[in-house]
Short mmCIF file of C-alpha atoms in Angstrom, two decimals:
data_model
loop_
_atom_site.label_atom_id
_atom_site.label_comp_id
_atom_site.label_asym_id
_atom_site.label_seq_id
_atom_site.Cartn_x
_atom_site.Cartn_y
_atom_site.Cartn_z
CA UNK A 1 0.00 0.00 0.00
CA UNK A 2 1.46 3.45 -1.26
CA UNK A 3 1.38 6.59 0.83
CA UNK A 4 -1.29 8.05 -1.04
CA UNK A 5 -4.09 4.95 -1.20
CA UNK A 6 -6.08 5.12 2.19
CA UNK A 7 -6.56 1.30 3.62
CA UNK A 8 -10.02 -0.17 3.79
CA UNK A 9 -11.95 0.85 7.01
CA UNK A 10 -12.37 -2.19 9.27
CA UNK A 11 -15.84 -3.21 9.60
CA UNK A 12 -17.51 -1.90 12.78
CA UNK A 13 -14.40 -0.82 14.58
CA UNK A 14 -16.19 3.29 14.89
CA UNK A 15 -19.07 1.61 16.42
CA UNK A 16 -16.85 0.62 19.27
CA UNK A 17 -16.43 3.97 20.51
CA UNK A 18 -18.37 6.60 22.13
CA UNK A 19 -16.38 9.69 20.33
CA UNK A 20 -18.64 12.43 19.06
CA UNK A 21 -19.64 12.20 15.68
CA UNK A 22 -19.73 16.06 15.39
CA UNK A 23 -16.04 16.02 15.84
CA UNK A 24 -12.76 14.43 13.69
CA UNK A 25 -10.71 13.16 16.02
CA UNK A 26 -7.43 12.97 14.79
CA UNK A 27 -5.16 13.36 17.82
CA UNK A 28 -5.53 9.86 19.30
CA UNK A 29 -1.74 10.06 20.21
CA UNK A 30 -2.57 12.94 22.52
CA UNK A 31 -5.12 11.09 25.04
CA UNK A 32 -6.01 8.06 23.30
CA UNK A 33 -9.66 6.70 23.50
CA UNK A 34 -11.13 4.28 25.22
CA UNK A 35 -13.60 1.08 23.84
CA UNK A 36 -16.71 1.43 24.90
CA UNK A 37 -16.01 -2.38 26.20
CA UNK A 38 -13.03 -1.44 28.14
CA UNK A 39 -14.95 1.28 29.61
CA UNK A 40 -17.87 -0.93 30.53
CA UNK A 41 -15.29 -3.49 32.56
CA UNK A 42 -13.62 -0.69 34.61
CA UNK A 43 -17.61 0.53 35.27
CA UNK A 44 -17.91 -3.07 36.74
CA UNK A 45 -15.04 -2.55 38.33
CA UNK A 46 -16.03 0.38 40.43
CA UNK A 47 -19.07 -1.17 41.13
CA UNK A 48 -17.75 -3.87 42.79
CA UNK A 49 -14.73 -2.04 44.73
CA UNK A 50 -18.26 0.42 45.72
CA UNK A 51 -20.60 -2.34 46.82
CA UNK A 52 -18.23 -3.67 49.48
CA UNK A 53 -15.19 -0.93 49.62
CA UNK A 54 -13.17 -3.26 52.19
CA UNK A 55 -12.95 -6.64 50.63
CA UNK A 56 -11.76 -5.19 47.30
CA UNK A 57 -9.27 -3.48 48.58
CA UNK A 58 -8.06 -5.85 51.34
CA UNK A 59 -8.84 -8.95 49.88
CA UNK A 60 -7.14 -10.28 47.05
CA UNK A 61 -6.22 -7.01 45.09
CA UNK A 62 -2.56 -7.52 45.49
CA UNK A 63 -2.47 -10.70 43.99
CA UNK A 64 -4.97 -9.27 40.64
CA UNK A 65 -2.85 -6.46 39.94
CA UNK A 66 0.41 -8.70 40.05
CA UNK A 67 -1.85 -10.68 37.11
CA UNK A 68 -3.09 -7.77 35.44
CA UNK A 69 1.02 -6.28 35.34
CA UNK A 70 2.05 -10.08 34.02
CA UNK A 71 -0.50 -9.57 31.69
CA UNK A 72 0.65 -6.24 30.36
CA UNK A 73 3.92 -7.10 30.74
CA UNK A 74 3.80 -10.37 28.48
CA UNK A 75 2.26 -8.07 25.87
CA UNK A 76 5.89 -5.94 25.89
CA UNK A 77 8.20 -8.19 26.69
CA UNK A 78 9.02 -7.16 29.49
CA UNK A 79 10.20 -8.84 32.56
CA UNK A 80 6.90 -9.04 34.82
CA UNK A 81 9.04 -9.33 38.15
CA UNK A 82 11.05 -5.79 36.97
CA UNK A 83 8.11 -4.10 36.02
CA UNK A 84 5.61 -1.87 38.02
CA UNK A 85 2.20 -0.72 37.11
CA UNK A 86 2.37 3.68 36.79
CA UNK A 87 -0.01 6.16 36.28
CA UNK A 88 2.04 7.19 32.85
CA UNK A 89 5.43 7.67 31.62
CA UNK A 90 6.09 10.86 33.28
CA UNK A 91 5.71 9.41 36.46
CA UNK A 92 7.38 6.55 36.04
CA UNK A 93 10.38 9.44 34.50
CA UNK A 94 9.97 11.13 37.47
CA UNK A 95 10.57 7.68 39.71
CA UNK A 96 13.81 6.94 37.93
CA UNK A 97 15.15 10.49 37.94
CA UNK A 98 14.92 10.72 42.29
CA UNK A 99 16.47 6.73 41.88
CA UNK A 100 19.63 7.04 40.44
CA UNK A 101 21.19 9.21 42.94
CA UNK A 102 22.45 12.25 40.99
CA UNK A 103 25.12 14.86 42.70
CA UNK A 104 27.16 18.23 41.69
CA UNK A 105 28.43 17.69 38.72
CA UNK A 106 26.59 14.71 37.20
CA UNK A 107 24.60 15.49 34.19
CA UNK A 108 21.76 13.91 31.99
CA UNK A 109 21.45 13.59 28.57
CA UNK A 110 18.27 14.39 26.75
CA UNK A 111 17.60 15.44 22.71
CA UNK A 112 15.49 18.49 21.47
CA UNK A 113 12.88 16.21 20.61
CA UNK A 114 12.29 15.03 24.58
CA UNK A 115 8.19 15.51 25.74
CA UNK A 116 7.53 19.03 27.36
CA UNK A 117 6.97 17.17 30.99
CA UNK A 118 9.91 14.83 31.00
CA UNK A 119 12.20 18.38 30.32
CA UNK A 120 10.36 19.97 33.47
CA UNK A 121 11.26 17.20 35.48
CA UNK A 122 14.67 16.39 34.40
CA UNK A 123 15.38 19.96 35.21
CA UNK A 124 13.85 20.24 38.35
CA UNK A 125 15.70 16.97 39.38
CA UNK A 126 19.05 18.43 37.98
CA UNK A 127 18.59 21.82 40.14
CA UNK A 128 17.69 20.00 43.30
CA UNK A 129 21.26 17.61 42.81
CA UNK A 130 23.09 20.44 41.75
CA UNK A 131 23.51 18.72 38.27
CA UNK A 132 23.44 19.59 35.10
CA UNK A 133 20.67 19.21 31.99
CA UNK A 134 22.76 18.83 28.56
CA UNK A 135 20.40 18.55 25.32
CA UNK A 136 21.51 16.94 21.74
CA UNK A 137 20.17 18.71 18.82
CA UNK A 138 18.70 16.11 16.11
CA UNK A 139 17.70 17.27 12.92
CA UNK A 140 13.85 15.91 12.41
CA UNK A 141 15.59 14.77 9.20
CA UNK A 142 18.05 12.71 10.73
CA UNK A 143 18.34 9.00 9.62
CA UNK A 144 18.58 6.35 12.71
CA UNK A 145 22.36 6.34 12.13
CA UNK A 146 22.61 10.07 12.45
CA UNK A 147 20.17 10.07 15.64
CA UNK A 148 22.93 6.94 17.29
CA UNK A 149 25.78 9.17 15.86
CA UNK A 150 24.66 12.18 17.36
CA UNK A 151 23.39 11.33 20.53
CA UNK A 152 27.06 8.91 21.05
CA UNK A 153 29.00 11.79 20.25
CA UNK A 154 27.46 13.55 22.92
CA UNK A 155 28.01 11.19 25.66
CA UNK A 156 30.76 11.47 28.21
CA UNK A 157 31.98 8.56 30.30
CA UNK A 158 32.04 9.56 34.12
CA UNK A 159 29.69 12.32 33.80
CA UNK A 160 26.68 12.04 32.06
CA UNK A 161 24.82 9.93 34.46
CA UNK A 162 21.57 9.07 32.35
CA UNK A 163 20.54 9.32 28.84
CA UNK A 164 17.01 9.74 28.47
CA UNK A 165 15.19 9.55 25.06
CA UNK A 166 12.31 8.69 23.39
CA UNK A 167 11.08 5.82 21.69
CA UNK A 168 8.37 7.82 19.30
CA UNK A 169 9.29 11.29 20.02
CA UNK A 170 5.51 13.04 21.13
CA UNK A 171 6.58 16.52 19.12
CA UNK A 172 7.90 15.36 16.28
CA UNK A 173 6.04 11.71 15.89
CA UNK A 174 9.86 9.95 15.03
CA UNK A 175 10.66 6.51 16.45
CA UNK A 176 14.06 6.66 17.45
CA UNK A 177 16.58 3.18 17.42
CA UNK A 178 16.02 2.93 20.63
CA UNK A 179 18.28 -0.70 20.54
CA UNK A 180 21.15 1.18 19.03
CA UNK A 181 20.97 3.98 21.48
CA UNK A 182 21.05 1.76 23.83
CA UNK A 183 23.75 -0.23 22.91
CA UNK A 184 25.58 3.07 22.94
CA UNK A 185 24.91 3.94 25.92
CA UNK A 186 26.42 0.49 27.34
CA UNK A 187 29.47 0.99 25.35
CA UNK A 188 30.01 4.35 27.94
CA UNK A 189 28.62 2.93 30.73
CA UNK A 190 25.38 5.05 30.88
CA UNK A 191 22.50 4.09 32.13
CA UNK A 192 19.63 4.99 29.52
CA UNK A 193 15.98 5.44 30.57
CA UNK A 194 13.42 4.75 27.25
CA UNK A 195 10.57 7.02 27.46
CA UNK A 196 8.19 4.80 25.36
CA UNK A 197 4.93 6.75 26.14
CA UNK A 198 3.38 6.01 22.72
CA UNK A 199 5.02 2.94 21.54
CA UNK A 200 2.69 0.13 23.57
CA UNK A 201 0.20 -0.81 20.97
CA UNK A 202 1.37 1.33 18.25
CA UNK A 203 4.67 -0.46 17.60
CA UNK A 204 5.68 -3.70 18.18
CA UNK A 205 7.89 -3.75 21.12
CA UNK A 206 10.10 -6.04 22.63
CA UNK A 207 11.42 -4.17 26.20
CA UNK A 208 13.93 -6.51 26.84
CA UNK A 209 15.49 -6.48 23.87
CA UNK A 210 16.16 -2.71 23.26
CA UNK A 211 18.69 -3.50 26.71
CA UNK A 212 17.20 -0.39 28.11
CA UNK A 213 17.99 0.23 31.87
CA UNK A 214 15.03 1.92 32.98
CA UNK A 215 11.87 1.83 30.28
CA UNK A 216 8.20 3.19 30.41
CA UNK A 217 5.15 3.10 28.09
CA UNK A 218 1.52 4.37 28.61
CA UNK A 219 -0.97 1.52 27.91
CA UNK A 220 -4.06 4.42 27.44
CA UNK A 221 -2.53 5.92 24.33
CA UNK A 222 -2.05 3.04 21.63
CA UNK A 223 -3.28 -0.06 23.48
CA UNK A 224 -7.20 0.59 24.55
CA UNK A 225 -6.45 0.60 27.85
CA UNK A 226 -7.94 3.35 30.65
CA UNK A 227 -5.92 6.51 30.92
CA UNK A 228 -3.58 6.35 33.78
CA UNK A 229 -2.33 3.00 32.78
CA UNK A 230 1.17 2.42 32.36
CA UNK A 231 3.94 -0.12 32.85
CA UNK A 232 7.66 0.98 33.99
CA UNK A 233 10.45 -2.07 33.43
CA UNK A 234 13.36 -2.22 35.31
CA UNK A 235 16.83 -3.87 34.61
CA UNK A 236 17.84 -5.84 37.71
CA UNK A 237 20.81 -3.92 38.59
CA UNK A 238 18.53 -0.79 38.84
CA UNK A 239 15.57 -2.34 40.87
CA UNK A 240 16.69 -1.89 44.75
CA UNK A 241 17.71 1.15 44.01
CA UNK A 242 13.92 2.61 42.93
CA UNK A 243 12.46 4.51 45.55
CA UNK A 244 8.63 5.02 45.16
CA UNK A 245 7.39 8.62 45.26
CA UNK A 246 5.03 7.79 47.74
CA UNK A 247 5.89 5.49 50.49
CA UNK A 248 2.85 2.85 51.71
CA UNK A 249 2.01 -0.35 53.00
CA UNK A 250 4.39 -2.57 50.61
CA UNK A 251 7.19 -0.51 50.83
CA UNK A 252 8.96 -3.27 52.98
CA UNK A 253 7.98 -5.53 49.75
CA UNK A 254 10.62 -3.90 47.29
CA UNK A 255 9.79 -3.23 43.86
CA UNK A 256 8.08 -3.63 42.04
CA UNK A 257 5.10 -3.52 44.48
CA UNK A 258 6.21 -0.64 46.63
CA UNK A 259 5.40 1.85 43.61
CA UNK A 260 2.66 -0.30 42.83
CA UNK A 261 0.68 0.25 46.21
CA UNK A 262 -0.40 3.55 46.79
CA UNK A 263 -3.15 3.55 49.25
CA UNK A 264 -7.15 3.96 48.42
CA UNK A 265 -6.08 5.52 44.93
CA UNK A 266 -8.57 4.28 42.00
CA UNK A 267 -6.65 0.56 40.50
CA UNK A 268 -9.90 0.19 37.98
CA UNK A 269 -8.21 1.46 34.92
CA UNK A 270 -4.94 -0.93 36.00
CA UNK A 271 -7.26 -3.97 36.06
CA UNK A 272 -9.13 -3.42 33.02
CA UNK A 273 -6.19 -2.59 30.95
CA UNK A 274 -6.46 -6.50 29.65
CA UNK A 275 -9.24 -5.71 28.67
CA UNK A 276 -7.93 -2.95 26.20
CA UNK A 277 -5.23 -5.93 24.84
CA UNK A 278 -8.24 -8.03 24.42
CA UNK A 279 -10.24 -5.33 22.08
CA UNK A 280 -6.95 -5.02 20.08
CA UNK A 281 -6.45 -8.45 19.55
CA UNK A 282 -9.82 -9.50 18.58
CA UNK A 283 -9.42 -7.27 15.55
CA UNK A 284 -5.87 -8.23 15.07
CA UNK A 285 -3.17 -6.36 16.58
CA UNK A 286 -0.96 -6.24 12.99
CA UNK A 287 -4.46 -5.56 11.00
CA UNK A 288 -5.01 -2.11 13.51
CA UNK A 289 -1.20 -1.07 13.29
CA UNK A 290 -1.28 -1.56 9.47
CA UNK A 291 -4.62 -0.11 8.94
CA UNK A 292 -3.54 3.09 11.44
CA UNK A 293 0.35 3.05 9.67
CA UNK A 294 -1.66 3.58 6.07
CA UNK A 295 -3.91 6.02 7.31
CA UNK A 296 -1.58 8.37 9.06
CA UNK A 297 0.35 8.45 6.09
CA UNK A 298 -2.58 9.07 3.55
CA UNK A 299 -3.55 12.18 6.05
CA UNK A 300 -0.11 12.93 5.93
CA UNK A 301 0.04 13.83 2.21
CA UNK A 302 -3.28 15.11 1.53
CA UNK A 303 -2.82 17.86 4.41
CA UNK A 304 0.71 18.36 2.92
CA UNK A 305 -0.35 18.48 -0.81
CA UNK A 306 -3.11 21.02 0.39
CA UNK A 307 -0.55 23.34 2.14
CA UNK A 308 2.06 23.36 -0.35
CA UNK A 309 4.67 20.82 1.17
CA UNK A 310 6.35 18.97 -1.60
CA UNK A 311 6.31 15.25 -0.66
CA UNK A 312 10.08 15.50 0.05
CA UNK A 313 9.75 18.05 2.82
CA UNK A 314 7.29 15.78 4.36
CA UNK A 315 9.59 14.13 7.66
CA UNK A 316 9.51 10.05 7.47
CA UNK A 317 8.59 9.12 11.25
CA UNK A 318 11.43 6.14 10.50
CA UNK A 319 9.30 3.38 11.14
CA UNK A 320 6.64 2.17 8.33
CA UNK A 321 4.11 1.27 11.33
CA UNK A 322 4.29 4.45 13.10
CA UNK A 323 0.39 5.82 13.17
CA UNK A 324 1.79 10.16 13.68
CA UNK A 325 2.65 12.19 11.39
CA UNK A 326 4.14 15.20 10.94
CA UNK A 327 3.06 18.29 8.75
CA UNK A 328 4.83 21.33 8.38
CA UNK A 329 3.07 24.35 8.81
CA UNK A 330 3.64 27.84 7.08
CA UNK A 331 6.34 30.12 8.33
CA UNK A 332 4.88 32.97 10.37
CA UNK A 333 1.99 31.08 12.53
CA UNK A 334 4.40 30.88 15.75
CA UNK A 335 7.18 29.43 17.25
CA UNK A 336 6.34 29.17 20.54
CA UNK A 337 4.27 25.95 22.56
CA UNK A 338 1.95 28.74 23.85
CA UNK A 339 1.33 30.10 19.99
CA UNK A 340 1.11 26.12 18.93
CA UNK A 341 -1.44 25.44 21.29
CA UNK A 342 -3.74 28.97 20.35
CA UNK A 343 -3.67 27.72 16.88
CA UNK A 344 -4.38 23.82 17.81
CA UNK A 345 -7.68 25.57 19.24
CA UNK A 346 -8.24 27.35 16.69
CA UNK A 347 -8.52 24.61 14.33
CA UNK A 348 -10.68 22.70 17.00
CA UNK A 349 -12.87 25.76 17.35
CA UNK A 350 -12.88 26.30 13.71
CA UNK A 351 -12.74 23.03 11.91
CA UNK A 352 -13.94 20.86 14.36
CA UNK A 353 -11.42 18.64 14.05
CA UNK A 354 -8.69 17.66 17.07
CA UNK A 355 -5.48 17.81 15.85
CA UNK A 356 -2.03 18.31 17.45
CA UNK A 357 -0.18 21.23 16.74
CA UNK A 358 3.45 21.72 18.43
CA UNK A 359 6.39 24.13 18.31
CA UNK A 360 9.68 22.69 17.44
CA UNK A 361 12.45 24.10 15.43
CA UNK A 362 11.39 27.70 15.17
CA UNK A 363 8.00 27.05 13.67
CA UNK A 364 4.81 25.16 14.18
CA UNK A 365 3.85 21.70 13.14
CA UNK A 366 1.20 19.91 12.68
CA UNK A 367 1.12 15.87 14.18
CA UNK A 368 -2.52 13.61 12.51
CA UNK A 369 -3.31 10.80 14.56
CA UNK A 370 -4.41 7.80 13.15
CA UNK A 371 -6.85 4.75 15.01
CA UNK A 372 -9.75 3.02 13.25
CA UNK A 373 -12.19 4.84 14.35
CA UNK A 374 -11.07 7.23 12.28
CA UNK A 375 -11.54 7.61 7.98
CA UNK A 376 -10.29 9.39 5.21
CA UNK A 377 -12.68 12.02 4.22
CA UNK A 378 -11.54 13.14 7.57
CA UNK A 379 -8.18 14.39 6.47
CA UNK A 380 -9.60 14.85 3.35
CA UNK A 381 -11.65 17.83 4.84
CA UNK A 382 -9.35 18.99 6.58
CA UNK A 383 -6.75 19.19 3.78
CA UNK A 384 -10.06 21.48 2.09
CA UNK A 385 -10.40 23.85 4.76
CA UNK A 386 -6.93 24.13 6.57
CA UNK A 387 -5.40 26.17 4.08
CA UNK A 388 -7.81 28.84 4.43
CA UNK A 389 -8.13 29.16 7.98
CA UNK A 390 -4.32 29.50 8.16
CA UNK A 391 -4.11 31.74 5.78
CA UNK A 392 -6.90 34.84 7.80
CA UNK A 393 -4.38 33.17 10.73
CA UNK A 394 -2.85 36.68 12.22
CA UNK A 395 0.63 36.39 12.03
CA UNK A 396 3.08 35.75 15.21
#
């Protein structure tokens, strides 16, 4: 299938939804969405833990979330004894960044493509050691031997004392190697912590054999599951040293069930999460990433061919499955997240159509989403009307 055919919808699969019809949602990477079944099991969920609050929560719920994480787990290949169950990847960020003891003069290594949050807390983490935050520059051009080349070059032995990237960057929707980086990494003796927030479901991933140190990947995004749902895996040198941000009743227990337990907090969404896996499977986990690949790119060029963006300027996320794409916008709409986000709303407000719209590089771009709820005359009408509504845009 070319870049310009849009696949066949899959029979059904909108129906399984409760998105508003009024709206095009194309910025499933953002929040995800949530099946209608998975949202029906966490329902019974609460209803249970509400009809007798004490026996769910005393009786048994340890040993259902250790299935539910073995469950996820499996999915990623991950180890299910060095993994914990987070509320999302900047959490589980945060986790590692207060673990792995930073001091004066330690620094961490992150690229210009890192997620907004995981910059805030790398920062604030640096500040409070008294170490220091060092960023890589990567062209959104750059071919997986460039990013390795780049981001190696940039390492230094005895003081950078964590890498950090991503494995689909959220900005710029590019999958980085995260196996070579990795292997990099090891070859200077730095630990590297995978932020993988939207690779679970989207790509097929393996998380023990990208030889990450630290690695973490939201289940809501990609993989159907509830929003606060994701997994954190640990490499066993790494695991006594986690500290959970809250301490609780299994903190004698070591990880991974010290982060896991965090009082009367709502584990629903972590117990129907298989539930999500299920709903992916039953259409065919390679039939949604193929149909969502082929889409993304179809919305890709029609958006681009509407704008003016010769199909050579358009960026290659570097993985045929990736379901983002990128769009460059016209010069002169903004370069700052603040201006990126007044024109994402204007678009919503405007079009009605939810899109993602980021600054990166000194000018905005535009990321499409792609799930199966979602069809081509979407994109198509967008490609019709964007133009315009950019155009009577008031310039930055």
């Amino acid at each position: 299938m070319s870049a310009g055919d849009p696949p066949p919808p899959l029979p059904g699969a909108r129906l399984l939804f409760s998105l508003d019809p009024a709206v095009a949602h194309l910025n499933h990477g953002s929040f995800g969405s949530v099946p209608i079944s998975v949202q029906r099991t966490q329902q019974r969920l609460r209803d249970e833990a509400e009809s007798n609050p004490l026996r769910f929560h005393v009786q048994g719920l340890v040993d259902r979330v250790v299935h539910t994480r073995r469950h996820l787990a499996a999915f990623l290949g991950a180890d299910p004894d060095g993994s914990a169950l987070v509320p999302n990847a900047s959490s589980g960020v945060s986790l590692v960044l207060q673990s792995v003891g930073l001091t004066v003069g330690d620094e961490v290594l992150i690229t210009d493509h890192a997620y907004g949050a995981v910059v805030l807390a790398v920062r604030r983490q640096c500040q409070r050691a008294g170490a220091t935050l060092r960023t890589v520059p990567v062209p959104v051009t750059a071919s997986a031997a460039e990013v390795v080349a780049r981001v190696r070059d940039a390492l230094r032995p005895g003081r950078t004392r964590l890498l950090v990237v991503d494995q689909v960057t959220s900005g710029t929707a590019k999958v980085f190697p995260v196996r070579d980086l990795a292997a990099a990494a090891r070859d200077s003796g730095v630990p590297i912590l995978v932020d993988g927030a939207h690779a679970p479901g989207m790509l097929p991933v393996d998380v023990t054999a990208t030889g990450a140190d630290f690695w973490v990947g939201n289940l809501h995004k990609w993989a159907f599951a509830p929003r606060g749902t994701a997994l954190l895996s640990v490499t066993p040198a790494w695991r006594s040293a986690i500290d959970p941000l809250v301490t609780s009743w299994e903190q004698d227990s070591g990880f991974p069930l010290s982060v896991e337990f965090q009082g009367t907090v709502d584990y629903s969404g972590w117990l129907s999460a298989p539930a999500g896996l299920f709903a992916m499977r039953t259409l065919g986990v390679d039939t949604i990433r193929a149909h969502n690949a082929g889409l993304a790119a179809f919305g890709q060029r029609v958006v681009g061919a509407a704008l003016g963006v010769p199909p050579e300027d358009l960026p290659d996320p570097g993985d045929p499955v990736a379901s983002m794409r990128l769009v460059p916008l016209p010069t002169g709409l903004g370069d700052t997240q603040a201006q990126a986000h007044a024109l994402r709303q204007l678009i919503a407000d405007k079009l009605a159509a939810e899109t993602a719209v980021n600054a990166w590089g000194g000018r905005c771009w535009l990321r499409l989403s792609a799930q199966i709820y979602n069809r081509p005359e979407e994109y198509r009408r967008l490609a019709e009307r964007l133009p315009a509504l950019l155009a009577a845009a008031p310039a930055r």
